[in-house]
Structures are given as C-alpha cells and as structure tokens.
Tab-separated table of C-alpha atoms in Angstrom:
chain	number	residue	atom	x	y	z
A	293	UNK	CA	42.525	-62.443	-84.079
A	294	UNK	CA	38.755	-63.375	-83.533
A	295	UNK	CA	38.009	-62.879	-79.467
A	296	UNK	CA	37.627	-66.142	-77.631
A	297	UNK	CA	34.169	-66.525	-76.110
A	298	UNK	CA	33.635	-65.355	-72.555
A	299	UNK	CA	33.498	-68.803	-70.172
A	300	UNK	CA	30.633	-68.769	-68.911
A	301	UNK	CA	29.958	-70.917	-65.176
A	302	UNK	CA	28.258	-74.338	-65.539
A	303	UNK	CA	25.111	-74.645	-64.733
A	304	UNK	CA	23.691	-75.538	-61.121
A	305	UNK	CA	21.657	-78.923	-61.404
A	306	UNK	CA	17.905	-78.551	-59.516
A	307	UNK	CA	17.882	-78.717	-56.332
A	308	UNK	CA	17.063	-82.831	-55.136
A	309	UNK	CA	14.935	-82.976	-52.697
A	310	UNK	CA	13.024	-84.879	-49.698
A	311	UNK	CA	10.309	-87.049	-51.638
A	312	UNK	CA	8.088	-86.536	-48.237
A	313	UNK	CA	8.938	-82.431	-49.057
A	314	UNK	CA	7.751	-82.472	-52.517
A	315	UNK	CA	4.421	-84.174	-51.284
A	316	UNK	CA	3.719	-82.481	-48.351
A	317	UNK	CA	3.897	-79.279	-50.497
A	318	UNK	CA	1.897	-80.278	-53.655
A	319	UNK	CA	-0.951	-82.000	-51.337
A	320	UNK	CA	-1.294	-78.307	-49.718
A	321	UNK	CA	-1.283	-76.226	-52.666
A	322	UNK	CA	-3.330	-78.371	-54.949
A	323	UNK	CA	-6.928	-77.679	-55.867
A	324	UNK	CA	-10.043	-79.145	-58.163
A	325	UNK	CA	-8.856	-76.291	-60.254
A	326	UNK	CA	-5.675	-76.881	-59.928
A	327	UNK	CA	-4.086	-77.507	-63.380
A	328	UNK	CA	-0.417	-77.391	-62.583
A	329	UNK	CA	2.075	-80.072	-63.626
A	330	UNK	CA	2.095	-82.317	-60.794
A	331	UNK	CA	4.213	-85.114	-62.193
A	332	UNK	CA	5.892	-88.615	-61.665
A	333	UNK	CA	8.879	-89.728	-63.573
A	334	UNK	CA	9.848	-93.372	-64.344
A	335	UNK	CA	13.159	-94.444	-64.184
A	336	UNK	CA	12.621	-95.514	-67.747
A	337	UNK	CA	12.365	-91.327	-68.686
A	338	UNK	CA	8.492	-92.139	-69.027
A	339	UNK	CA	6.534	-88.635	-67.308
A	340	UNK	CA	2.783	-89.534	-65.463
A	341	UNK	CA	0.413	-86.711	-64.577
A	342	UNK	CA	-0.121	-87.226	-60.774
A	343	UNK	CA	-4.349	-86.665	-59.590
A	344	UNK	CA	-3.255	-84.528	-56.412
A	345	UNK	CA	-5.785	-82.305	-56.810
A	346	UNK	CA	-8.262	-85.414	-57.080
A	347	UNK	CA	-6.454	-87.380	-54.089
A	348	UNK	CA	-7.491	-84.150	-51.994
A	349	UNK	CA	-11.316	-83.147	-53.333
A	350	UNK	CA	-14.298	-84.785	-52.943
A	351	UNK	CA	-15.400	-88.704	-53.308
A	352	UNK	CA	-15.896	-89.627	-56.889
A	353	UNK	CA	-17.742	-92.305	-58.585
A	354	UNK	CA	-14.999	-94.231	-58.642
A	355	UNK	CA	-13.906	-93.919	-55.115
A	356	UNK	CA	-17.883	-94.900	-54.433
A	357	UNK	CA	-17.209	-98.462	-56.583
A	358	UNK	CA	-14.180	-99.092	-53.780
A	359	UNK	CA	-16.199	-97.771	-50.739
A	360	UNK	CA	-19.211	-99.983	-51.625
A	361	UNK	CA	-16.878	-102.858	-51.171
A	362	UNK	CA	-15.294	-101.893	-47.579
A	363	UNK	CA	-16.157	-104.488	-44.740
A	364	UNK	CA	-15.171	-102.769	-41.537
A	365	UNK	CA	-12.997	-102.906	-39.547
A	366	UNK	CA	-10.653	-100.712	-42.890
A	367	UNK	CA	-7.354	-100.030	-42.920
A	368	UNK	CA	-6.794	-97.428	-45.483
A	369	UNK	CA	-3.441	-96.868	-45.895
A	370	UNK	CA	-1.073	-94.557	-47.235
A	371	UNK	CA	-4.632	-92.820	-47.153
A	372	UNK	CA	-2.886	-89.263	-48.046
A	373	UNK	CA	-5.319	-86.320	-46.966
A	374	UNK	CA	-7.949	-89.239	-45.767
A	375	UNK	CA	-10.883	-88.398	-48.189
A	376	UNK	CA	-11.625	-92.262	-48.564
A	377	UNK	CA	-11.454	-92.544	-44.548
A	378	UNK	CA	-12.998	-89.300	-43.979
A	379	UNK	CA	-16.375	-91.119	-46.228
A	380	UNK	CA	-15.746	-94.548	-44.287
A	381	UNK	CA	-16.038	-92.387	-40.869
A	382	UNK	CA	-19.417	-90.421	-42.027
A	383	UNK	CA	-20.961	-93.663	-43.046
A	384	UNK	CA	-20.707	-95.405	-40.280
A	385	UNK	CA	-17.785	-97.626	-40.526
A	386	UNK	CA	-14.968	-98.712	-38.569
A	387	UNK	CA	-11.993	-97.380	-39.993
A	388	UNK	CA	-7.966	-95.982	-39.378
A	389	UNK	CA	-6.341	-94.140	-41.649
A	390	UNK	CA	-2.792	-94.415	-41.670
A	391	UNK	CA	-0.350	-91.783	-43.466
A	392	UNK	CA	3.274	-91.938	-42.786
A	393	UNK	CA	3.350	-87.883	-43.944
A	394	UNK	CA	1.706	-85.604	-40.519
A	395	UNK	CA	1.070	-81.992	-42.811
A	396	UNK	CA	-0.925	-84.578	-45.040
A	397	UNK	CA	-3.954	-86.013	-43.668
A	398	UNK	CA	-6.008	-83.300	-43.882
A	399	UNK	CA	-9.642	-83.929	-44.400
A	400	UNK	CA	-9.245	-87.045	-42.188
A	401	UNK	CA	-9.127	-84.352	-39.466
A	402	UNK	CA	-11.372	-82.402	-40.630
A	403	UNK	CA	-13.942	-85.358	-40.399
A	404	UNK	CA	-12.352	-86.018	-36.933
A	405	UNK	CA	-11.788	-89.385	-38.221
A	406	UNK	CA	-9.623	-92.552	-36.910
A	407	UNK	CA	-5.847	-91.600	-37.453
A	408	UNK	CA	-2.768	-92.687	-36.997
A	409	UNK	CA	0.293	-91.711	-38.717
A	410	UNK	CA	3.092	-94.567	-39.067
A	411	UNK	CA	4.558	-97.330	-42.174
A	412	UNK	CA	2.651	-100.431	-42.674
A	413	UNK	CA	5.664	-101.878	-42.119
A	414	UNK	CA	5.997	-101.137	-38.899
A	415	UNK	CA	3.825	-102.086	-35.227
A	416	UNK	CA	-0.530	-101.381	-36.342
A	417	UNK	CA	-3.112	-102.024	-33.850
A	418	UNK	CA	-5.412	-105.325	-34.845
A	419	UNK	CA	-2.482	-107.118	-36.535
A	420	UNK	CA	-4.615	-109.895	-38.180
A	421	UNK	CA	-8.006	-108.944	-37.972
A	422	UNK	CA	-8.767	-105.720	-40.447
A	423	UNK	CA	-11.749	-107.103	-42.830
A	424	UNK	CA	-10.439	-104.576	-45.414
A	425	UNK	CA	-7.096	-103.673	-46.558
A	426	UNK	CA	-7.473	-100.267	-48.792
A	427	UNK	CA	-4.467	-99.970	-51.279
A	428	UNK	CA	-6.703	-97.246	-53.318
A	429	UNK	CA	-4.374	-94.368	-55.439
A	430	UNK	CA	-2.316	-97.022	-56.866
A	431	UNK	CA	-0.852	-97.455	-53.159
A	432	UNK	CA	-0.147	-101.401	-54.017
A	433	UNK	CA	3.254	-99.881	-55.257
A	434	UNK	CA	4.360	-98.497	-51.642
A	435	UNK	CA	8.350	-99.799	-50.969
A	436	UNK	CA	8.575	-100.789	-54.653
A	437	UNK	CA	7.907	-104.658	-54.159
A	438	UNK	CA	4.245	-105.457	-54.231
A	439	UNK	CA	5.076	-109.308	-52.905
A	440	UNK	CA	6.635	-107.566	-50.018
A	441	UNK	CA	3.767	-105.573	-49.127
A	442	UNK	CA	1.118	-107.988	-50.037
A	443	UNK	CA	2.663	-110.060	-47.941
A	444	UNK	CA	2.022	-107.783	-45.105
A	445	UNK	CA	-1.229	-106.995	-46.055
A	446	UNK	CA	-1.771	-110.974	-45.285
A	447	UNK	CA	-0.955	-110.470	-41.805
A	448	UNK	CA	-2.489	-106.936	-41.238
A	449	UNK	CA	-5.845	-109.426	-42.156
A	450	UNK	CA	-8.788	-111.754	-41.104
A	451	UNK	CA	-9.665	-114.332	-42.457
A	452	UNK	CA	-12.323	-114.185	-44.887
A	453	UNK	CA	-10.068	-110.855	-45.223
A	454	UNK	CA	-9.935	-108.718	-48.532
A	455	UNK	CA	-7.248	-106.201	-50.157
A	456	UNK	CA	-8.691	-103.453	-52.458
A	457	UNK	CA	-6.447	-102.223	-54.679
A	458	UNK	CA	-6.518	-99.694	-56.950
A	459	UNK	CA	-3.618	-100.317	-60.328
A	460	UNK	CA	-1.797	-99.439	-63.215
A	461	UNK	CA	-4.163	-98.703	-66.028
A	462	UNK	CA	-1.942	-99.418	-68.271
A	463	UNK	CA	-1.650	-102.899	-67.544
A	464	UNK	CA	2.211	-103.410	-67.070
A	465	UNK	CA	4.875	-103.051	-64.337
A	466	UNK	CA	7.097	-100.118	-64.268
A	467	UNK	CA	11.188	-101.240	-64.877
A	468	UNK	CA	13.347	-100.595	-62.145
A	469	UNK	CA	10.814	-99.798	-59.193
A	470	UNK	CA	12.248	-96.616	-58.513
A	471	UNK	CA	10.437	-93.328	-59.220
A	472	UNK	CA	10.942	-89.152	-58.000
A	473	UNK	CA	8.635	-86.118	-58.724
A	474	UNK	CA	8.966	-83.499	-60.837
A	475	UNK	CA	6.745	-79.994	-60.980
A	476	UNK	CA	6.321	-76.840	-59.740
A	477	UNK	CA	9.990	-76.047	-59.836
A	478	UNK	CA	10.611	-79.118	-57.395
A	479	UNK	CA	12.243	-82.455	-58.399
A	480	UNK	CA	12.537	-85.084	-55.279
A	481	UNK	CA	14.891	-87.913	-54.939
A	482	UNK	CA	14.721	-91.133	-56.309
A	483	UNK	CA	12.341	-93.925	-54.173
A	484	UNK	CA	10.797	-96.653	-54.695
A	485	UNK	CA	7.382	-96.695	-56.142
A	486	UNK	CA	6.015	-99.408	-58.394
A	487	UNK	CA	3.403	-99.206	-60.903
A	488	UNK	CA	1.574	-102.696	-60.988
A	489	UNK	CA	-1.204	-103.687	-63.751
A	490	UNK	CA	-3.186	-106.878	-63.704
A	491	UNK	CA	-0.927	-108.622	-65.639
A	492	UNK	CA	1.252	-108.432	-62.689
A	493	UNK	CA	-0.769	-108.813	-59.779
A	494	UNK	CA	-1.757	-112.598	-60.053
A	495	UNK	CA	1.815	-113.525	-59.613
A	496	UNK	CA	2.147	-111.122	-56.702
A	497	UNK	CA	-1.208	-111.815	-54.579
A	498	UNK	CA	0.038	-115.804	-55.037
A	499	UNK	CA	3.068	-115.260	-54.033
A	500	UNK	CA	1.957	-113.321	-50.504
A	501	UNK	CA	-0.687	-116.286	-50.392
A	502	UNK	CA	-3.790	-113.794	-52.006
A	503	UNK	CA	-5.945	-115.032	-54.312
A	504	UNK	CA	-7.536	-111.991	-57.366
A	505	UNK	CA	-11.025	-111.759	-57.364
A	506	UNK	CA	-13.509	-108.865	-59.394
A	507	UNK	CA	-11.604	-106.597	-61.136
A	508	UNK	CA	-13.354	-103.727	-62.560
A	509	UNK	CA	-12.851	-100.737	-64.403
A	510	UNK	CA	-14.447	-96.688	-63.627
A	511	UNK	CA	-13.869	-94.149	-64.986
A	512	UNK	CA	-10.705	-94.856	-66.822
A	513	UNK	CA	-9.242	-96.388	-63.206
A	514	UNK	CA	-9.011	-100.224	-62.725
A	515	UNK	CA	-9.844	-102.341	-59.282
A	516	UNK	CA	-9.269	-105.393	-58.157
A	517	UNK	CA	-10.248	-107.347	-54.833
A	518	UNK	CA	-7.614	-109.498	-53.085
A	519	UNK	CA	-8.221	-112.210	-50.542
A	520	UNK	CA	-6.751	-114.006	-48.051
A	521	UNK	CA	-6.132	-117.687	-48.615
C-alpha cells in the first residue's frame, strides 16, 4: 500500500491591517531612493504603484504647476506629509494643511506650517471662505464618492473660489470604488476610494455645482481646476 500523504495545516491568510496603520508605516519608511513596492489594489484586481516616496519628498515640477495657481487662503485637503503645505507656507501664502493621520504630516511640522488634524467632512474653520482647495495626489477620490466630496468642497469655497484636482491619468474611474494597500508584507482592509479621470470629472463637478476650467498635464500627471458656480 502506498503511504498516504501527511495532512498539512491550512495556510493562514496574511494579516489584514487598518489602512491608516499601513499608510502611516509606509510614509515613515519611504525615501527618495526607496524602490520597494507599495501598491494599491483595485476592486477589479488591478495593481497600481503608489508614489509614497514622492509624497514625502521635495516639491517637483508637476507640484509647482499646482502651486503657481494657488490663491490664498488655501486648504490642502489630505495633505499627507505636507510638502505642498510647507511650500506654500514658505512662500508666504496663507495655507492650512488638513490631515487625518496624526503621525503623517512630518514635512508640514518641520516647516512650522499651519496644520489641522481632522476629516474634510467634519467641522472646519473658514467654511465658505477658502479661495483654493487643493486635492493633490488623487485626493479627489477621498471617501469613494467624488460627488459627495466635491459638494463638500463647494461648501468650503468662497465666492469665486477654485479647487485644484489631480486626476487619474488613465482617464477612467475604478469600478467599485473600494481599494486596499499591499506591500512590504502588509495587506490592509478594503476602504472606499475612487480614481477619478477626466472622463468622469465633468459629471461629478456639475452635480456639485462646480465648473470645470483649465486642465493641464505635467510630468505624466493630470490636473484640472474647478470653479465655484
């Protein structure tokens, strides 16, 4: 009789972590020369690289294309490490960085730039008075519902105010609007996020009573300005 194979223990799935915990760790360990993959998995299975080192690095030419259009006071929503907040503060522009994760905005703190820890959908100062709202690094996808977010932006802006958005370069919106973080041995829980491209921007903006203005591309990154109607 042939020997029966020994039973093996079922493999354990990798730990599923809080997305905030994973992102905070990635921000703390990323450097300009860090080539280790930090990835965003979409609900349709696609994997996209996340430029965490760029978020934590110096202001680049594409960032400058946004900063040159900023009129104060500026609210930098989801400022992350705070490179844009720090740069605007250094130039004398009135700016407030808004970030949900307390350990992340290290660059803003190093620059002594104004910073608020909180949620864009929570109570915020100067509601209805901001002249520029920044949604850089794909932050137009916060919450997985661009219309809801842009309606909130409309309420934050003052008369004649503008929102400067960075868009998904592929031009589409990720199906499902749920994503997770993968990389460096970590996998996060799924959370709501949308990759909004130019094709979906006009309808979302119109539903939020924002008009699509200038659009531009710099270093492979795409941007658009929205004005309050």
